[in-house]
Coordinates of C-alpha atoms and ligand atoms in Angstrom, one line a residue:
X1 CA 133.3 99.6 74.3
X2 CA 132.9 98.1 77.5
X3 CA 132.2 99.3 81.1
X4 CA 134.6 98.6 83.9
X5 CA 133.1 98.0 87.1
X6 CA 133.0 100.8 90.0
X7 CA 132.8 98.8 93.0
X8 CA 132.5 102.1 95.4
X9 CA 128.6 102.7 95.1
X10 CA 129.5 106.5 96.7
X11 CA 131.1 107.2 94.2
X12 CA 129.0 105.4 91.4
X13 CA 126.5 107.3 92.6
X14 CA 127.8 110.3 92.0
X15 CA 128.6 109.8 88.7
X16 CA 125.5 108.8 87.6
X17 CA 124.3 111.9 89.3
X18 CA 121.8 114.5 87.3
X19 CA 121.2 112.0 84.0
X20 CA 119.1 110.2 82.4
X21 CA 119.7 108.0 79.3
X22 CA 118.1 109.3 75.8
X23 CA 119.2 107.9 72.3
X24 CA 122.3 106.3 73.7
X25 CA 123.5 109.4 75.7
X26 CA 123.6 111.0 79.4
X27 CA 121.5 114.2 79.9
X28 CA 120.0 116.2 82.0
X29 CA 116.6 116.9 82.6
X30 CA 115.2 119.0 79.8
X31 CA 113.8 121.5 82.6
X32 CA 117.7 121.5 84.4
X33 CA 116.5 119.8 87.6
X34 CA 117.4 117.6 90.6
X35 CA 115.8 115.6 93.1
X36 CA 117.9 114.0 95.9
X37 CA 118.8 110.7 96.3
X38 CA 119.6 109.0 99.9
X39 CA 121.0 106.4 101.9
X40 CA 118.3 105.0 103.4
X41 CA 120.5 103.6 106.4
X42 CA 121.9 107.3 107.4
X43 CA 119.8 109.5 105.5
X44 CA 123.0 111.1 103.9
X45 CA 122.5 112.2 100.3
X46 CA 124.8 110.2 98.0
X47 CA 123.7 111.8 94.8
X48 CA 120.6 113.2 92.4
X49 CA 118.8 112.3 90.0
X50 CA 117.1 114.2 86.7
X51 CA 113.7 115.2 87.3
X52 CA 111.8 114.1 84.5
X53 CA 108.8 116.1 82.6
X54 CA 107.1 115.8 79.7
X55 CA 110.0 117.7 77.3
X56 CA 112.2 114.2 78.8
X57 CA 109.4 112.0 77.7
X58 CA 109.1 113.5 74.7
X59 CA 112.9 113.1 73.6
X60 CA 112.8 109.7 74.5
X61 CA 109.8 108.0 73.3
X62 CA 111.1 110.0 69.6
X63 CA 114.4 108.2 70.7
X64 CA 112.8 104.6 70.8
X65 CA 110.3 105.3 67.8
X66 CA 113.1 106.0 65.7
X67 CA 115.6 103.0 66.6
X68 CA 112.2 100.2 66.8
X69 CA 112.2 100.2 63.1
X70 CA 115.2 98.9 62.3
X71 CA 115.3 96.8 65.2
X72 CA 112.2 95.4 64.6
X73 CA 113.4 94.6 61.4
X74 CA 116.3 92.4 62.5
X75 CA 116.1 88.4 62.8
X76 CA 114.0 87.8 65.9
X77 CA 116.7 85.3 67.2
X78 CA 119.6 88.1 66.5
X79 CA 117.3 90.3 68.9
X80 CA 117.8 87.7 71.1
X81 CA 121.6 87.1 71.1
X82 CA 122.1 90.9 71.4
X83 CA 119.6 90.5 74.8
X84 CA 121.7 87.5 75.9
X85 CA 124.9 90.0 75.6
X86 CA 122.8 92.1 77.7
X87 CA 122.7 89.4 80.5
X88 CA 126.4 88.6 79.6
X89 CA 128.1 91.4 80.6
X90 CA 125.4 92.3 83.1
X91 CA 126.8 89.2 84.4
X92 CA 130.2 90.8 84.6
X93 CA 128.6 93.7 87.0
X94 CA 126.6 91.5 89.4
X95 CA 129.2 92.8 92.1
X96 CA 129.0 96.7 91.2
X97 CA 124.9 96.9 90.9
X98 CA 124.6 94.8 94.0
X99 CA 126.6 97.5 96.3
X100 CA 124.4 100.4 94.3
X101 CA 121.2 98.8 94.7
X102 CA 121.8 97.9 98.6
X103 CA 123.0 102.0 98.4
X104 CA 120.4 102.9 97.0
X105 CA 117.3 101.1 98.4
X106 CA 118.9 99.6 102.0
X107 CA 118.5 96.4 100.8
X108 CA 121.3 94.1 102.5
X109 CA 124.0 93.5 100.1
X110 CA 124.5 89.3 101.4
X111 CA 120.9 88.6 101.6
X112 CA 118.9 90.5 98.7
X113 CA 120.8 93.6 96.5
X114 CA 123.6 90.9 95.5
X115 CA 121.3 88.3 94.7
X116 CA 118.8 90.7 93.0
X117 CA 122.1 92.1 90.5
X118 CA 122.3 88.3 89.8
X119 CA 118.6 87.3 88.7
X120 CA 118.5 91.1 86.5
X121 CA 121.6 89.2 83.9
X122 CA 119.7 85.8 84.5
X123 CA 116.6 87.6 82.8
X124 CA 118.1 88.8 80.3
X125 CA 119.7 85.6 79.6
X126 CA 116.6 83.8 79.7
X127 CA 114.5 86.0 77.4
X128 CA 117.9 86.0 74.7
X129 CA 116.8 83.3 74.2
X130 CA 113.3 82.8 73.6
X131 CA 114.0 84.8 69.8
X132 CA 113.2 82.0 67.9
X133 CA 109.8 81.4 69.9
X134 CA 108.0 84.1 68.4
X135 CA 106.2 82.0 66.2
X136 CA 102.8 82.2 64.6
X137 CA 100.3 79.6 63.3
X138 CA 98.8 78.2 60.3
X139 CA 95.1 78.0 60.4
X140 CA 92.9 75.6 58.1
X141 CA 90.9 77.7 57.4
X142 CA 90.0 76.9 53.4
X143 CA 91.9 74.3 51.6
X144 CA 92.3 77.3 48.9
X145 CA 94.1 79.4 51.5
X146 CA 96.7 79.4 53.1
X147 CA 96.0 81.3 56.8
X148 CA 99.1 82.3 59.1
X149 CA 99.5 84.6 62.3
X150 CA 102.5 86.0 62.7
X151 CA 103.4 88.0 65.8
X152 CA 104.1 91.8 65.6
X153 CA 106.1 94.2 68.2
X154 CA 103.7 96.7 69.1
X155 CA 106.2 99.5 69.0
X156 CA 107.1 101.9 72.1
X157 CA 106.5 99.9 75.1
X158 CA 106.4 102.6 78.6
X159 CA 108.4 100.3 81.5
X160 CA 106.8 101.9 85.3
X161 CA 109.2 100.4 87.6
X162 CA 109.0 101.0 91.8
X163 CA 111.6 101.0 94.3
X164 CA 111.3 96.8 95.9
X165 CA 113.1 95.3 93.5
X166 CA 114.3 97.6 90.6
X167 CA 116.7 95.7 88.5
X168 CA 114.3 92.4 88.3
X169 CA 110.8 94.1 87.9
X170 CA 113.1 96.1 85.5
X171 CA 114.2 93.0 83.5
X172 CA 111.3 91.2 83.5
X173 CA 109.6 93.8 81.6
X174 CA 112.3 95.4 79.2
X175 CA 114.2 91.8 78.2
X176 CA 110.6 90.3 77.3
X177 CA 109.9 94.1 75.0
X178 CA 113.4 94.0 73.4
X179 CA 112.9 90.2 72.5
X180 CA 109.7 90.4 71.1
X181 CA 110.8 94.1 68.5
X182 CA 109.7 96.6 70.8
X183 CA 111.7 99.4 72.2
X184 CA 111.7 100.7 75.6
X185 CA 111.3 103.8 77.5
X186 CA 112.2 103.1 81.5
X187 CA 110.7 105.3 84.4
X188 CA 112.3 104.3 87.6
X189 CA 111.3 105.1 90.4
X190 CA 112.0 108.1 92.5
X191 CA 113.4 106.1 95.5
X192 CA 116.1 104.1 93.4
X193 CA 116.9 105.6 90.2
X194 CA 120.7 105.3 90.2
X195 CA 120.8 101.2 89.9
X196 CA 118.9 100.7 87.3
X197 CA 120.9 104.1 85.0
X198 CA 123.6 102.2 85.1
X199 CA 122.2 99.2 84.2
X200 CA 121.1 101.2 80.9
X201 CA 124.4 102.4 80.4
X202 CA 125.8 98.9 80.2
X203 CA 122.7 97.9 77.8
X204 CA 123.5 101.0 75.7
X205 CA 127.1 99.2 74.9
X206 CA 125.2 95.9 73.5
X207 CA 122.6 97.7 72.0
X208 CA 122.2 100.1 69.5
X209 CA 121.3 103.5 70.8
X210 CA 117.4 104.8 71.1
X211 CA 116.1 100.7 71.9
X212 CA 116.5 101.3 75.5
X213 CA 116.0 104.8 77.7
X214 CA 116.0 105.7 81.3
X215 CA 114.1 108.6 82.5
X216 CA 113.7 109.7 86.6
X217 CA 111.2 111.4 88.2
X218 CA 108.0 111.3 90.0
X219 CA 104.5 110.1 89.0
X220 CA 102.6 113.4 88.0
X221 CA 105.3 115.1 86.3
X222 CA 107.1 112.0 84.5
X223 CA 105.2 108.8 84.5
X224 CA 102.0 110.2 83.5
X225 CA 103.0 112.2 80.5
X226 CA 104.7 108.8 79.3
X227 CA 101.5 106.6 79.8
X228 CA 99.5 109.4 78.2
X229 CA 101.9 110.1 74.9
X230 CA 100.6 109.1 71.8
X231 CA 103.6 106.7 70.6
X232 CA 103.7 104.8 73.7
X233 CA 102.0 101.8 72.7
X234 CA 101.8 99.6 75.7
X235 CA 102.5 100.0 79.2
X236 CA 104.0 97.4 81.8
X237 CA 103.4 98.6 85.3
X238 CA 104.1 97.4 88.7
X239 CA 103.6 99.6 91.8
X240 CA 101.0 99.9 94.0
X241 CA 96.9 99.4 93.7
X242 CA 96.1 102.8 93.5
X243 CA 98.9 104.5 90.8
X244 CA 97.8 101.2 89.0
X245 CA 94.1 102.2 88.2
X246 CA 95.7 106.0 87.0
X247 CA 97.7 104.3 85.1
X248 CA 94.8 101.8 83.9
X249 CA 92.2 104.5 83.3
X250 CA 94.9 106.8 81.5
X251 CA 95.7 103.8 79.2
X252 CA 92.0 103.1 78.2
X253 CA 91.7 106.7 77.0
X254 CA 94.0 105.7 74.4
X255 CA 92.9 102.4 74.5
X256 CA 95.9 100.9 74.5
X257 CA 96.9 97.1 76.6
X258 CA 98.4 97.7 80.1
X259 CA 100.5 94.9 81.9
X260 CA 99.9 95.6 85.8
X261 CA 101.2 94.0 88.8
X262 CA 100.2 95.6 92.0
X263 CA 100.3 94.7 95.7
X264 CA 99.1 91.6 98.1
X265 CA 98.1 89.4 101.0
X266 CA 99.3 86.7 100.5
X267 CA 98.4 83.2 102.3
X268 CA 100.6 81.2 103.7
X269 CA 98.6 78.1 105.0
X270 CA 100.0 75.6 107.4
X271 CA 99.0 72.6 108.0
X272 CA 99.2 70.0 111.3
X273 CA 101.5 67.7 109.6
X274 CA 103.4 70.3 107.6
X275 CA 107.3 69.4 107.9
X276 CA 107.9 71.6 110.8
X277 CA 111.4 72.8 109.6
X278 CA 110.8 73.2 106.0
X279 CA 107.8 75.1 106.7
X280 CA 109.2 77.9 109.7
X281 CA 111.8 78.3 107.0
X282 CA 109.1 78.9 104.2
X283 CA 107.7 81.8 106.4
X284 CA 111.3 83.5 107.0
X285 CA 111.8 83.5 103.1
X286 CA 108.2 84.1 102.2
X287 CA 108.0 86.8 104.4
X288 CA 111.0 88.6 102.7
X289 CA 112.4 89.5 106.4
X290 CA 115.7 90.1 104.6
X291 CA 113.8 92.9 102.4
X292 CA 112.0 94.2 105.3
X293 CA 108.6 93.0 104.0
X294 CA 108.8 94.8 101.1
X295 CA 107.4 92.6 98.4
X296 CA 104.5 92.1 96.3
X297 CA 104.5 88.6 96.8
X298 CA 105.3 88.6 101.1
X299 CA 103.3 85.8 102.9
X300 CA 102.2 88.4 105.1
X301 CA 99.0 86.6 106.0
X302 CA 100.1 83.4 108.3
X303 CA 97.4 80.6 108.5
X304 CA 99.3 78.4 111.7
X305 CA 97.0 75.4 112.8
X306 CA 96.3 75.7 116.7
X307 CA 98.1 72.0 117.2
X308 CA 101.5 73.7 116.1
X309 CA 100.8 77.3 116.4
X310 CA 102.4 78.5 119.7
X311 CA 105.9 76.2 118.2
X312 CA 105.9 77.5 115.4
X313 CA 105.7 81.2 115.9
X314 CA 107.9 80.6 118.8
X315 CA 110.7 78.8 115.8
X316 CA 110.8 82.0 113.8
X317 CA 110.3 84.3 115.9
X318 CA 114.0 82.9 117.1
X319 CA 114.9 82.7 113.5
X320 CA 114.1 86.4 113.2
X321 CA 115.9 87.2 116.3
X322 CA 119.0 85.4 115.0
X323 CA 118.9 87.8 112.1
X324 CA 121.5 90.8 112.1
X325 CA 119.6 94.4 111.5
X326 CA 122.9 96.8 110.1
X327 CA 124.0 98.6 107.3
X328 CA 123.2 97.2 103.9
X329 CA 126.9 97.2 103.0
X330 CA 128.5 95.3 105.4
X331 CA 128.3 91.3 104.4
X332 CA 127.3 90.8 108.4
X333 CA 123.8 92.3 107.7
X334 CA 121.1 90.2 107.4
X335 CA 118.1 93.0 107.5
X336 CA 118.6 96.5 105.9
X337 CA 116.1 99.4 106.2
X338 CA 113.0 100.6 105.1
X339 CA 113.7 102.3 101.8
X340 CA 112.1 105.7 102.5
X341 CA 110.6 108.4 105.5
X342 CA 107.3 107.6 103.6
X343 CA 107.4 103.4 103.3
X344 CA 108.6 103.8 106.8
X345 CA 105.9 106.6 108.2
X346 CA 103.0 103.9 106.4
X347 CA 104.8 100.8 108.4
X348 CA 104.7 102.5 111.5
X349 CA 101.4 103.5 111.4
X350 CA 100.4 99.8 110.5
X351 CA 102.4 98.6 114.0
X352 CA 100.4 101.0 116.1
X353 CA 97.5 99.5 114.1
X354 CA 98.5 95.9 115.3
X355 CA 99.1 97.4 118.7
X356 CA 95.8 98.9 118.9
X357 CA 93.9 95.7 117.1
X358 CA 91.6 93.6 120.2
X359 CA 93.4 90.1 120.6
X360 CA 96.6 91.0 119.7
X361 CA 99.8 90.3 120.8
X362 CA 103.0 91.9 119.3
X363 CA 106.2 90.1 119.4
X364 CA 109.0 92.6 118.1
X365 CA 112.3 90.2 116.7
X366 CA 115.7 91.5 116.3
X367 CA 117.6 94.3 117.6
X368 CA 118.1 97.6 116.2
X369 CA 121.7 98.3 114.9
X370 CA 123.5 100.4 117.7
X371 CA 126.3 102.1 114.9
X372 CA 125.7 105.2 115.9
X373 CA 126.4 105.7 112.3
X374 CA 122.9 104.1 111.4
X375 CA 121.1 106.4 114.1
X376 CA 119.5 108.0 111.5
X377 CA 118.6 104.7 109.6
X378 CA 115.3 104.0 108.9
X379 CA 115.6 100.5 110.7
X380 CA 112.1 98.7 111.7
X381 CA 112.6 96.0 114.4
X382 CA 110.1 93.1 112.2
X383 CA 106.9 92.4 113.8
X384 CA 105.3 89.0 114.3
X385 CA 101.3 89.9 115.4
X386 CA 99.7 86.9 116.9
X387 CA 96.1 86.8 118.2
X388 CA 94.9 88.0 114.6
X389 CA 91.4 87.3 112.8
X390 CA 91.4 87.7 109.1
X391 CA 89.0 90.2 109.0
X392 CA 90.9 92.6 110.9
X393 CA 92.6 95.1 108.9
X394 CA 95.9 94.4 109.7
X395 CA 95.4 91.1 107.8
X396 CA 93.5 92.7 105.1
X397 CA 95.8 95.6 103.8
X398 CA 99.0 95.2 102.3
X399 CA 101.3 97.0 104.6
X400 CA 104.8 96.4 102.6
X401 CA 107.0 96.3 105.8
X402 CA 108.5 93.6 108.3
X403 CA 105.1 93.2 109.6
X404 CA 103.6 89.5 109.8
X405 CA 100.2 88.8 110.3
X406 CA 99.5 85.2 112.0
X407 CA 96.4 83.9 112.1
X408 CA 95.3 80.6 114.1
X409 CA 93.4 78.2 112.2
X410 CA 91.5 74.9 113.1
X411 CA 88.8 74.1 110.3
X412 CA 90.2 73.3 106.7
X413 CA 87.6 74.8 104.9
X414 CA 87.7 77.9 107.1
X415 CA 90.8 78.0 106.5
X416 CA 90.8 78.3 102.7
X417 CA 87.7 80.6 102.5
X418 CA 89.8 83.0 104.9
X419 CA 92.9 82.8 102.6
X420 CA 90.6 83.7 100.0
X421 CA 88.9 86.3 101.8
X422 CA 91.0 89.2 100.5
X423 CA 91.1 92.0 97.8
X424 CA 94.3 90.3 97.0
X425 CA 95.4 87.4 94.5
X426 CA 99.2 87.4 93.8
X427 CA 100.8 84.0 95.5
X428 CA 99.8 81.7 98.2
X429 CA 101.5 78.7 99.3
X430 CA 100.2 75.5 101.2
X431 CA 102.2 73.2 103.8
X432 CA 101.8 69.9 104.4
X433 CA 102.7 65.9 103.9
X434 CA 99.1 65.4 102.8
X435 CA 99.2 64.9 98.7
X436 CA 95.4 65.1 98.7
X437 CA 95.1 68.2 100.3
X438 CA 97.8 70.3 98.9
X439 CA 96.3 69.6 95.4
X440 CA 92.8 70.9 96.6
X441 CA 94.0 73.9 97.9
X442 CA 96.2 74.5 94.9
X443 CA 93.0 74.1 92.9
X444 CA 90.9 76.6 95.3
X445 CA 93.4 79.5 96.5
X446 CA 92.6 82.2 94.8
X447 CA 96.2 83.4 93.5
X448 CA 98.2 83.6 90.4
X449 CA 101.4 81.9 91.8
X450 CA 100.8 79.3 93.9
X451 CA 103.0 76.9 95.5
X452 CA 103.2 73.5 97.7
X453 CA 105.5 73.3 100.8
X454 CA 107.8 76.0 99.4
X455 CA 107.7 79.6 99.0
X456 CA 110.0 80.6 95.8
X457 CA 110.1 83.9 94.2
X458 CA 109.5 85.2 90.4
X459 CA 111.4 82.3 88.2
X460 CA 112.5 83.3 84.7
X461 CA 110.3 80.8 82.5
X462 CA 107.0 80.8 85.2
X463 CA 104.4 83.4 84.8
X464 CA 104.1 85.3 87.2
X465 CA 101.0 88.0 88.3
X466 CA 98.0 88.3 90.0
X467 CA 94.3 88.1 90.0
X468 CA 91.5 90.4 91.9
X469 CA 93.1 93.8 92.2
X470 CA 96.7 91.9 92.3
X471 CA 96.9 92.5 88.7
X472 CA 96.6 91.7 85.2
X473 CA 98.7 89.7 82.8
X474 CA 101.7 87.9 83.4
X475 CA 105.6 88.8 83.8
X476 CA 108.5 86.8 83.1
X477 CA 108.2 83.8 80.8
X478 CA 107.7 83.0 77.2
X479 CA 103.7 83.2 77.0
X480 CA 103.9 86.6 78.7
X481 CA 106.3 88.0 76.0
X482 CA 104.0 86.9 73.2
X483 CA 100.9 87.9 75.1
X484 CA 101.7 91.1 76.4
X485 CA 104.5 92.2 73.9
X486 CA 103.0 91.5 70.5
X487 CA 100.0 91.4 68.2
X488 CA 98.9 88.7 66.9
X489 CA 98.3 89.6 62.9
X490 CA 96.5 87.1 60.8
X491 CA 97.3 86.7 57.1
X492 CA 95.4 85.2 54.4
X493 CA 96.8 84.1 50.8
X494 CA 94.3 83.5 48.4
X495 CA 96.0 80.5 46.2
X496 CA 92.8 80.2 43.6
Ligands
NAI1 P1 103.6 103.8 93.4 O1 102.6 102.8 92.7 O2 103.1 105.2 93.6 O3 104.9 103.9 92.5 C1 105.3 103.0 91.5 C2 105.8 103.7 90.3 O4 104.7 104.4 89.6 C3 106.9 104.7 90.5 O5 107.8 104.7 89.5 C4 106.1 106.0 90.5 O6 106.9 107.1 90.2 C5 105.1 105.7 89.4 N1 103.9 106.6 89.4 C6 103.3 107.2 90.4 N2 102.2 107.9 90.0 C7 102.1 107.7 88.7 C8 101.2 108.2 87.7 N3 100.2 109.0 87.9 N4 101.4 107.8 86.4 C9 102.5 107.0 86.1 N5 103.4 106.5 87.0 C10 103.2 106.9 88.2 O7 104.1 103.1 94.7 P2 104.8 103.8 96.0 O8 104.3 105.1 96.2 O9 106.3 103.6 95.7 O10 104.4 102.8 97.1 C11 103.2 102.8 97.8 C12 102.7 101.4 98.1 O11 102.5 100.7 96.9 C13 103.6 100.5 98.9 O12 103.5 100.7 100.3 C14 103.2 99.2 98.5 O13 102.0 98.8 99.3 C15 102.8 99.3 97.1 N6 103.8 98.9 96.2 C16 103.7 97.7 95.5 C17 104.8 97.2 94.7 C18 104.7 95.9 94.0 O14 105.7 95.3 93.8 N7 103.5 95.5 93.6 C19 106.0 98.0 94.5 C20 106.0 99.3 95.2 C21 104.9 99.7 96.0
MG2 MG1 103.1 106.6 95.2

């Protein structure tokens, strides 16, 4: 039975109202509640969401216990061409989840929602069809025996998802799971749970009912009762520092493995020579303007050599200006809003912080929409601080807005002791013509994704994730599934 797309996200969003997805089917919350859900550009209420407790955690990790067996049980490869169906007629949706998402999160709908619906089938794709990669080894271990490894699903696997990018963290997670014989419980986040329901509902046509659940609701009342039930096996996390040493320390009492990916700094160093171009349009994309700041992975820390400094904040600052600030809808917006009063309270207070930091200089970009439709938007004009040290806090905390930190730098290794001089280890990137020293720096930055003279986003196929407190483990290619999805069981046959 297939899904035909709703292209109105009002009124997708009212349909998907008040659920979540157990065992194949819509229900409500076991205790009969709601929470809101808003537009982030009007602060209208377009719908509501279940309110998740433990009674909804327990129905659905029985739900996924019961359908992993025979799943598990299938040809790993015919896992995988029922994922890749997944990512086929996700494909068919991109449109639909794309307006919901940009609804739902006041992400713009041109620059990132669209894109984002795109990248959720691509996973799926990608991991459809990595089936026939689960392979073990033989060992030589005694010419008398013959020693394998074969790889194992480790059974329910707990999916924490937050509100930045929803359908990709989403994917990355669940698509790797299902692959590798696990099934999956999903708890989205409170901020944008209607996106990623429907994306369930679609999965729950390929696949057979129980393998893949949605539940919403908050952290204490829903996510926590999941990390902590007994058949949840593994949990795959990515939200901020703090919820990710809960989740950590809850997961060690039943000392079971944890996948986290948690916030950053990240570096963006450039260099005297760097392509000038190439690079002031590394620091619009790495920056995320389009998402407001909110990512992980944002170059939020600029390192600018003092020979091209004042040029090159002065090039995107005008970049930024050119940029349209609107509703999320409209195909004119560049930059959406803030996704809640909360994301939007913390950015705020972070500008005043900037404001208020010695040697500072704030240079606000853009202009706020004037719709008086959007008054009630939560729009952020984006922020370019200059004047910055990296000690300063500003350049030390991750502030997960439009807010970018540029620091002036003369002294190459000064410069790289700074970039490492953070809590943080996600990306970094390096710019520059210089062969010689974009392969040092790639071999002393201190990051899990690093990248020379560009500044791409999570790839299907490149691990992805953090050291420091950015994380542990790594998301979205084929050594990830196997290392975070599976056990590794070793078998010995005794031929004597
Ligand atoms: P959060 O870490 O509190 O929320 C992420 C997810 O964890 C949500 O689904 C939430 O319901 C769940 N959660 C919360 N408490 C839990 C608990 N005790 N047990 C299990 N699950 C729990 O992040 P939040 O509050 O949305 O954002 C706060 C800050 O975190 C942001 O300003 C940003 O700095 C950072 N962040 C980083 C993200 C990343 O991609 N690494 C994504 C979102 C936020
Ligand atoms: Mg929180």
């Amino acid at each position: 039975m297939s899904i035909t797309p709703e292209l109105d996200p009002f009124k997708l969003a009212q349909t998907l109202s008040g659920k979540h997805l157990i065992a194949g089917k819509f229900v409500a919350a076991a205790g009969g509640e709601t929470f809101d859900v808003d537009n982030p550009a009007t602060g209208a209420v377009i719908g509501t969401a279940a309110f998740g407790t433990k009674p909804d955690v327990d129905a659905a990790v029985a739900a996924a216990k019961a359908a992993q067996k025979d799943w598990a049980k299938l040809a790993a490869r015919q896992r995988g061409k029922l994922v890749a169906e997944c990512g086929r007629v996700l494909a068919s949706h991109v449109e639909e989840l794309g307006r919901l998402v940009a609804l739902e999160t006041g992400k713009a709908l041109r620059t990132e929602s669209r894109i984002e619906a795109g990248v959720l089938a691509d996973m799926f794709t990608f991991f459809g069809g990595l089936g026939s990669e689960l392979k073990g080894e033989t060992i030589p271990f005694n010419p008398d025996m013959l020693t394998v490894t074969v790889r194992e699903p480790v059974g329910v696997v707990a999916c924490i998802i937050p509100w930045n990018v929803p359908l990709l963290l989403m994917a990355m997670k669940a698509a790797a799971a299902l692959v590798a014989g696990n099934a999956v419980v999903v708890k989205s986040a409170e901020e944008a749970p209607l996106t990623v329901l429907r994306v369930a509902e679609i999965m729950n046509t390929v696949l057979p009912h129980g393998l893949f659940n949605m539940l919403s609701g908050f952290g204490p009342e829903c996510g926590a009762p999941l990390v902590e039930h007994p058949d949840v096996k593994k949990v795959s996390f990515t939200g901020s520092v703090e919820t990710g040493r809960i989740v950590y320390r809850a997961a060690a009492e039943k000392l079971i493995p944890v996948t986290l990916e948690l916030g950053g700094k990240s570096p963006m160093i450039v260099c005297a020579d760097a392509d000038m171009d190439q690079a002031v349009a590394g620091a619009l994309a790495g920056m995320r303007f389009t998402r407001q700041g909110q990512s992980c992975t944002a170059s939020s820390r600029l390192f600018v050599h003092e020979a091209i400094h004042d040029e090159f904040v002065a090039r995107v600052k005008a970049k930024v200006d050119a940029m349209v600030m609107g509703d999320p809808l409209d195909e004119k917006t560049d930059i959406g809003t803030i996704v809640s009063d909360g994301q939007l309270e913390r950015v705020r207070s972070y500008i005043k912080l900037g404001e208020e930091t010695k040697g500072a200089t704030k240079h606000t970009c853009s202009a706020m929409p004037t719709d008086p439709k959007l008054a009630k938007g939560r729009f952020v004009q984006p922020v370019i601080f200059t004047g910055l040290k990296n000690s300063d806090r500003i350049c030390q905390e991750e502030i997960f807005g439009p807010v970018c930190a540029v620091i002036k730098w003369s002294d190459y290794e000064e410069v790289i002791a700074q970039a490492n001089d953070s809590e943080y280890g996600l990306a970094a990137s390096i710019w520059t013509r210089d062969i010689k020293t974009a392969m040092d720096a790639t071999r002393r930055l201190e990051a899990g994704f690093v990248q020379v003279n560009q500044n791409l986003v999570v790839q299907p196929g490149l691990s992805y994730g953090g050291v420091k407190t950015s994380g542990l483990g790594r998301e979205a290619s084929l050594e990830s599934m196997l290392e975070h999805f599976t056990h590794k069981k070793t078998i010995i046959f005794n031929m004597k």
